[in-house]
CSV table of C-alpha atoms in Angstrom, one decimal:
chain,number,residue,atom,x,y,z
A,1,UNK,CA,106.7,94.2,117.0
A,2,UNK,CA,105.0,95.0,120.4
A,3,UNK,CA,103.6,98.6,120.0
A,4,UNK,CA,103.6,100.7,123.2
A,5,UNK,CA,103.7,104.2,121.5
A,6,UNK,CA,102.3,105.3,118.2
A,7,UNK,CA,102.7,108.2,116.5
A,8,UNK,CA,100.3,110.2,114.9
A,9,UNK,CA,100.6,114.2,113.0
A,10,UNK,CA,98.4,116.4,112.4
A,11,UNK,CA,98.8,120.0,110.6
A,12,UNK,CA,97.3,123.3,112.4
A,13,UNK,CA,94.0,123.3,110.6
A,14,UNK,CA,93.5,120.2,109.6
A,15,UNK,CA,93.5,116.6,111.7
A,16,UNK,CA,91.0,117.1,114.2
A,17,UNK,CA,88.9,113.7,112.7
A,18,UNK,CA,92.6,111.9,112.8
A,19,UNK,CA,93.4,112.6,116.1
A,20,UNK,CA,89.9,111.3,117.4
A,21,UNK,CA,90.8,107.9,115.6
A,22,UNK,CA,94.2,107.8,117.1
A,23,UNK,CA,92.7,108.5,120.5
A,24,UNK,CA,90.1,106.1,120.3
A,25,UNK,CA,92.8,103.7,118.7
A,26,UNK,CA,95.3,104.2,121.7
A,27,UNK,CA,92.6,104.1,124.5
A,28,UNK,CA,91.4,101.1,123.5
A,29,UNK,CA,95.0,99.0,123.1
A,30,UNK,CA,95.9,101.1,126.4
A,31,UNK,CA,99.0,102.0,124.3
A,32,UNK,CA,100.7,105.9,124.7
A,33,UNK,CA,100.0,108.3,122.0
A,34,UNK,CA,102.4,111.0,121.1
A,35,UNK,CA,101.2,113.8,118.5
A,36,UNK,CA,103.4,115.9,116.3
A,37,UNK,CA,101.7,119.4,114.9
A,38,UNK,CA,103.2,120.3,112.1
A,39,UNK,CA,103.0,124.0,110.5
A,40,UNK,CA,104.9,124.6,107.2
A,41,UNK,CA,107.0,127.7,107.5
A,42,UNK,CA,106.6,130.1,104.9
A,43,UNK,CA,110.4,130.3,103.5
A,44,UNK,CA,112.7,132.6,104.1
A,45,UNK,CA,112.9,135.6,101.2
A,46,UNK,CA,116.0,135.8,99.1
A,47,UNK,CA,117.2,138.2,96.1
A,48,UNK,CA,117.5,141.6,95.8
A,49,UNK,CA,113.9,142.1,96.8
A,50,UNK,CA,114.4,140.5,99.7
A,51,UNK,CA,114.8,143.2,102.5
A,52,UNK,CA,111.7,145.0,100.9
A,53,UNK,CA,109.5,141.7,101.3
A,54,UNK,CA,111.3,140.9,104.8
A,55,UNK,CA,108.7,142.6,107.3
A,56,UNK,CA,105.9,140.7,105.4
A,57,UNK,CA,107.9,137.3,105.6
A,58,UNK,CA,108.5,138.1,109.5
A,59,UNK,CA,104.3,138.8,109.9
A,60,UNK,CA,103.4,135.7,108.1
A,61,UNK,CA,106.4,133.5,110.1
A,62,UNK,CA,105.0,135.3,113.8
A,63,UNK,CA,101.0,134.0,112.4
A,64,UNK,CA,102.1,130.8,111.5
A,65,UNK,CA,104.1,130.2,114.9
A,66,UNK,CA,100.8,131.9,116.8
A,67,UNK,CA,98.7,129.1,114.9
A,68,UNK,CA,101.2,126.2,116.3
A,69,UNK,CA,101.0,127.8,119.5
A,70,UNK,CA,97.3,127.4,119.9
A,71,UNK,CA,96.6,124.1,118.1
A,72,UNK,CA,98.9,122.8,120.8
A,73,UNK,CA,97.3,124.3,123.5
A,74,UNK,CA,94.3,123.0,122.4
A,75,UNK,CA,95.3,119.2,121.3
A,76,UNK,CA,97.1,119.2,125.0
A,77,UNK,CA,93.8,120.1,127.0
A,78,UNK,CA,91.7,118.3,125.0
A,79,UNK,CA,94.0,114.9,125.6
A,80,UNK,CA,94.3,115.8,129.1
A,81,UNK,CA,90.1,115.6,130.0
A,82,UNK,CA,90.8,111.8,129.4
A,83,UNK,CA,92.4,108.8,130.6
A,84,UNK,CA,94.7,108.3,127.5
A,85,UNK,CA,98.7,108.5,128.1
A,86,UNK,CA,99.7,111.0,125.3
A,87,UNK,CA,102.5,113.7,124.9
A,88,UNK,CA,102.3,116.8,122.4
A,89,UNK,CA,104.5,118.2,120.2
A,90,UNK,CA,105.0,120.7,117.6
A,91,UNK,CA,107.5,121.9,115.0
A,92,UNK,CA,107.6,124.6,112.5
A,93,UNK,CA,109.9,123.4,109.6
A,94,UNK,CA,110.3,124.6,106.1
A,95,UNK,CA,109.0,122.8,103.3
A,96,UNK,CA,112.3,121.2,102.2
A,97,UNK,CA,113.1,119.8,105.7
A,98,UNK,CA,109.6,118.9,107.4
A,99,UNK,CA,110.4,115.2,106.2
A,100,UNK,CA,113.9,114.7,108.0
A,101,UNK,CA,111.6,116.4,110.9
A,102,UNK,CA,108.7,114.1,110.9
A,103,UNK,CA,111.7,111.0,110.5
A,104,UNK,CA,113.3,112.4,113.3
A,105,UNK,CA,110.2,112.5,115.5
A,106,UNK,CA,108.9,108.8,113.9
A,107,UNK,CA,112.3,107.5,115.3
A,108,UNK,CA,110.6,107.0,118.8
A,109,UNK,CA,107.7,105.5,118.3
A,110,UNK,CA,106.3,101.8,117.2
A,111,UNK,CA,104.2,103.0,114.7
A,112,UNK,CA,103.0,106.4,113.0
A,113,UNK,CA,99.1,106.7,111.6
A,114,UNK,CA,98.5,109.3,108.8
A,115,UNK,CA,94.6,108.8,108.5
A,116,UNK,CA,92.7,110.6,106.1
A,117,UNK,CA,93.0,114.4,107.0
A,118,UNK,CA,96.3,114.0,106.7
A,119,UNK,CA,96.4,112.7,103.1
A,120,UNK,CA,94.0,115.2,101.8
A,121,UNK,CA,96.5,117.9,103.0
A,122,UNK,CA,99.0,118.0,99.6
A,123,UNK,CA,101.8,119.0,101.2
A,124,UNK,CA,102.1,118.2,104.1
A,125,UNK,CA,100.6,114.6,103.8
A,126,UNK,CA,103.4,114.0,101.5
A,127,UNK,CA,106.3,115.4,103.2
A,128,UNK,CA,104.9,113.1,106.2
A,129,UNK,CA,104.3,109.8,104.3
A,130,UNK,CA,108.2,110.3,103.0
A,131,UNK,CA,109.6,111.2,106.3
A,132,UNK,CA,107.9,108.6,108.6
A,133,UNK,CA,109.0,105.8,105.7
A,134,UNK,CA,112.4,107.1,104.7
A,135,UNK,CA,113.8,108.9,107.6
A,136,UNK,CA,112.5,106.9,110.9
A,137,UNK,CA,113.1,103.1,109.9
A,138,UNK,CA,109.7,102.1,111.3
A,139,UNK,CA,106.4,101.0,109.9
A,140,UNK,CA,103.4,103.3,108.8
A,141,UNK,CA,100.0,103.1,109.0
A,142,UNK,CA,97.4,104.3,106.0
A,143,UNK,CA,94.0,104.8,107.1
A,144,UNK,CA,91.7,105.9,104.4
A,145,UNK,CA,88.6,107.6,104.8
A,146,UNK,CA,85.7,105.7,106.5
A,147,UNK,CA,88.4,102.9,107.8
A,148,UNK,CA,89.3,102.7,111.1
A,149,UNK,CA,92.9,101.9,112.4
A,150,UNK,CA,93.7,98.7,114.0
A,151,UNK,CA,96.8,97.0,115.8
A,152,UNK,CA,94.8,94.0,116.9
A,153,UNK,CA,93.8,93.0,113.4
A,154,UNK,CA,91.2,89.8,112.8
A,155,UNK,CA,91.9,89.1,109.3
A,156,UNK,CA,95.1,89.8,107.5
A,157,UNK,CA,96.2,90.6,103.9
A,158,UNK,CA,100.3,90.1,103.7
A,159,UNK,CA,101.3,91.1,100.2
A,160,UNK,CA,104.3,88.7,100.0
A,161,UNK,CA,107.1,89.1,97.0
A,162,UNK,CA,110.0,87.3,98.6
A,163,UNK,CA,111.6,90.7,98.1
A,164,UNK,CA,113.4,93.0,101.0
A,165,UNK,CA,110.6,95.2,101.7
A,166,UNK,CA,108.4,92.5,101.8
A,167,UNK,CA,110.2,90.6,104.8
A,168,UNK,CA,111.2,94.2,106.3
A,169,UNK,CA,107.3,94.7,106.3
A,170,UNK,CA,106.4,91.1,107.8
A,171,UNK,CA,109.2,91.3,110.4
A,172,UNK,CA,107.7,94.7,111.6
A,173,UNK,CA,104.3,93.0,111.7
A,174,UNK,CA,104.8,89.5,113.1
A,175,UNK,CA,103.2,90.1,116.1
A,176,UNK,CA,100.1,91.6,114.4
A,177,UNK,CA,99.7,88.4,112.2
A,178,UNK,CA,100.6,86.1,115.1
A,179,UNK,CA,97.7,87.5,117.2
A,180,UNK,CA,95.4,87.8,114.1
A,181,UNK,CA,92.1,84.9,113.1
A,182,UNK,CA,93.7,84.6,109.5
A,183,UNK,CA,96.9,85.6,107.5
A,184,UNK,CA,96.3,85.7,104.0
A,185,UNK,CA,99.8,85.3,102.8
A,186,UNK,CA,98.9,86.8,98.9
A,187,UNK,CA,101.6,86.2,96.2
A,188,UNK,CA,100.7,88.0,92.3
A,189,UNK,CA,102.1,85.9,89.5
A,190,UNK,CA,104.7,84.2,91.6
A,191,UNK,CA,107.7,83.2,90.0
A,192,UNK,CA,109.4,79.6,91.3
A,193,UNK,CA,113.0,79.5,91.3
A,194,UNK,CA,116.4,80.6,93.7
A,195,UNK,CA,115.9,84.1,91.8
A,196,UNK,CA,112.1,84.1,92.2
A,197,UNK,CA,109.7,82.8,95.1
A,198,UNK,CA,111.7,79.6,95.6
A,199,UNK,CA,110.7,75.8,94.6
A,200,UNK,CA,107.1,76.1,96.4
A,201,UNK,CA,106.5,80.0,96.1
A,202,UNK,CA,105.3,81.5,99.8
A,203,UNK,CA,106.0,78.3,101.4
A,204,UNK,CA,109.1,79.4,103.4
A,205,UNK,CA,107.3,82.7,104.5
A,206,UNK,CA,104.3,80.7,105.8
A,207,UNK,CA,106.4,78.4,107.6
A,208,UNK,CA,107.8,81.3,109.2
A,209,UNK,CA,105.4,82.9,110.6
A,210,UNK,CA,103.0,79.5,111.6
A,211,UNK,CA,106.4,78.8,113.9
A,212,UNK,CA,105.2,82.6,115.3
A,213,UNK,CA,102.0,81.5,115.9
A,214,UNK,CA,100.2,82.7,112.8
A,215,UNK,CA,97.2,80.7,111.2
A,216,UNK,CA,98.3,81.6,107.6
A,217,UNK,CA,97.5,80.1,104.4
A,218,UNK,CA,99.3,80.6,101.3
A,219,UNK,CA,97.3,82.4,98.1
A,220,UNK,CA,98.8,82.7,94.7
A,221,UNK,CA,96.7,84.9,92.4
A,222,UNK,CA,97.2,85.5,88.7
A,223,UNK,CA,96.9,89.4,87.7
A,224,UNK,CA,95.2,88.6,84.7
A,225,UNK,CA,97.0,91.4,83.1
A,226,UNK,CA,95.5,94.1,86.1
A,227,UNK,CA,97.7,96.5,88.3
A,228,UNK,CA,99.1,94.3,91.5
A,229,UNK,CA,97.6,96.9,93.4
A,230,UNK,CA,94.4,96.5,91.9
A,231,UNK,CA,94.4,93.0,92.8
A,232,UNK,CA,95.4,93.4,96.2
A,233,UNK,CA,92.5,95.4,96.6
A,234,UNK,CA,89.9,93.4,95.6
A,235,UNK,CA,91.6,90.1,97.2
A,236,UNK,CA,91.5,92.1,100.1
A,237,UNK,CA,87.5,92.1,99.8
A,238,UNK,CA,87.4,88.9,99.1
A,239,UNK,CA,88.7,88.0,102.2
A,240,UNK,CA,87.2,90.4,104.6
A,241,UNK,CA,90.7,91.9,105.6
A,242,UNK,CA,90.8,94.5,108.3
A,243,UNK,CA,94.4,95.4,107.6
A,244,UNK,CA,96.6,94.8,104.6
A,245,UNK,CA,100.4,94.6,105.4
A,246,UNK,CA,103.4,95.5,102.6
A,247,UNK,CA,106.5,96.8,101.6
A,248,UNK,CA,107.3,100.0,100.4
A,249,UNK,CA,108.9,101.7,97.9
A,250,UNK,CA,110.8,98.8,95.8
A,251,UNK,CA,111.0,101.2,93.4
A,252,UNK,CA,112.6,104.8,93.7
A,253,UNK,CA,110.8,107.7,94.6
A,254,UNK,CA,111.6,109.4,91.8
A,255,UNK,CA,110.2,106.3,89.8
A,256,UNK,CA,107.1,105.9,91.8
A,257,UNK,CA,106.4,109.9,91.4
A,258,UNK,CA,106.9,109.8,87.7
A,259,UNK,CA,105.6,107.0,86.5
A,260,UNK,CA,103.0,105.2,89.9
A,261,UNK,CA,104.1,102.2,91.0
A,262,UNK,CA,101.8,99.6,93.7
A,263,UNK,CA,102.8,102.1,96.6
A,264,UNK,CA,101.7,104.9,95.5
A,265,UNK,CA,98.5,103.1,94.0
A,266,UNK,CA,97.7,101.7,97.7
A,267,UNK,CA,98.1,105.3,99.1
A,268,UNK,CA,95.9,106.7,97.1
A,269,UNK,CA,93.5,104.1,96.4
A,270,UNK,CA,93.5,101.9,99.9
A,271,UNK,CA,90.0,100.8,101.4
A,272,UNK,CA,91.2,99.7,104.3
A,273,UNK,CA,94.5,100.5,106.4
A,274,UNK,CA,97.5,99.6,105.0
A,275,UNK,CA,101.0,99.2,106.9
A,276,UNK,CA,103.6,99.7,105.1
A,277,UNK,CA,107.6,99.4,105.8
A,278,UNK,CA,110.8,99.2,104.2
């Protein structure tokens, strides 16, 4: 994947530290920048109280559509005193549809970047995470707070489980790892076998992606009875990775809401930025 565009979004009164990081991000790769604002309309009322609560609903929809206006006024002058190719857009969607919106919007670009304001933001942060994963078929970007984003990674973490995601998520990354120092192709309790990781497990990956160019070496790690996400994390340390890259979602959502799962562990938990696809 050669990125030319990426996509970052920010909410109306949150994201100002985000877009700095994307800016500095995209004028150092000389790559465009395109920035959604999202505002989350208030929905519309419904019942038989509804025409006696309608002007309210109308004041609050006119207030959040004023905010929108400004934030974008603001984000497009402040991106036009510099040298950085960006566009700006904005959308006003209910709650129920602002992922399909974000997916829509993710559709045209090589990557999307939620940093850290983003993700602090409850709803929206989640409604984005979903859409740009679900609903635009490219790859995300996690940047945690204090971790800055990189496409030009020196040191690479590929969390490799021979499973769909996994190659969806190396595919969308090979040029990343090709151009990177060291691939750390990481495989937790790998299982040999035509079912499992194959006869040598990570072997046919790291063939792969040497043939790309990649300086990767294969490391299988025992859990020791620890979450896989938990062990990503630290091998991640142990190998001074600037980037980790993995699958999404093998799990449902539904599953990974109820019950956790290594996705939503790495969302919430991730020291350093994590791409993710699926």
């Amino acid at each position: 994947m050669s990125i030319k565009t990426i996509l970052t979004i920010i909410g109306t009164e949150n994201g100002d530290d985000d877009l700095t990081l994307a800016m500095k991000l995209c004028e150092d790769e000389g790559v465009h920048l395109s920035v959604l604002i999202v505002e989350i309309a208030p929905a519309p009322p419904v019942g038989e109280f509804a025409a006696m609560v309608s002007d309210g609903w109308i004041q609050d929809r006119q207030a959040g559509q004023k905010r929108l206006d400004d934030r974008s006024a603001a984000v497009t002058a402040r991106l036009a005193g510099t040298s950085i190719s960006a566009d700006v857009s904005s959308a006003y969607p209910e709650l129920a549809w602002a992922d399909e919106v974000v997916g829509r919007r993710a559709r045209y670009a090589d990557l999307t970047i939620a940093a850290a304001g983003l993700l602090g933001d409850e709803v929206l942060g989640a409604r984005v995470i979903e859409g740009a994963m679900f609903s635009s078929g490219q790859p995300v970007m996690v940047v945690p707070a204090g971790a800055k984003p990189t496409i030009s990674p020196r040191r690479v973490l590929l969390a490799w489980d021979a499973g769909i995601e996994a190659s969806r998520a190396m595919h969308a990354a090979v040029d990343l790892l090709a151009g990177a120092d060291a691939v750390h192709l990481t495989l937790i309790d790998p299982v040999e076998g035509e079912d499992g990781h194959g006869a040598e497990p990570g072997a046919d990956a790291a063939t792969y992606l040497a043939r790309r160019g990649a300086k990767v070496s294969v490391d299988r790690l025992p859990s020791g009875g620890k979450p896989i996400a938990a062990v990503l994390r630290q091998h991640a340390v142990d190998v001074a990775a600037d980037l980790i890259v993995m699958g999404a979602y093998g799990h449902s959502r539904l599953r990974q809401r109820m019950f956790g799962g290594t996705t939503k562990s790495m969302l919430d938990e991730a020291t350093v930025p994590v791409l993710f696809a699926r």
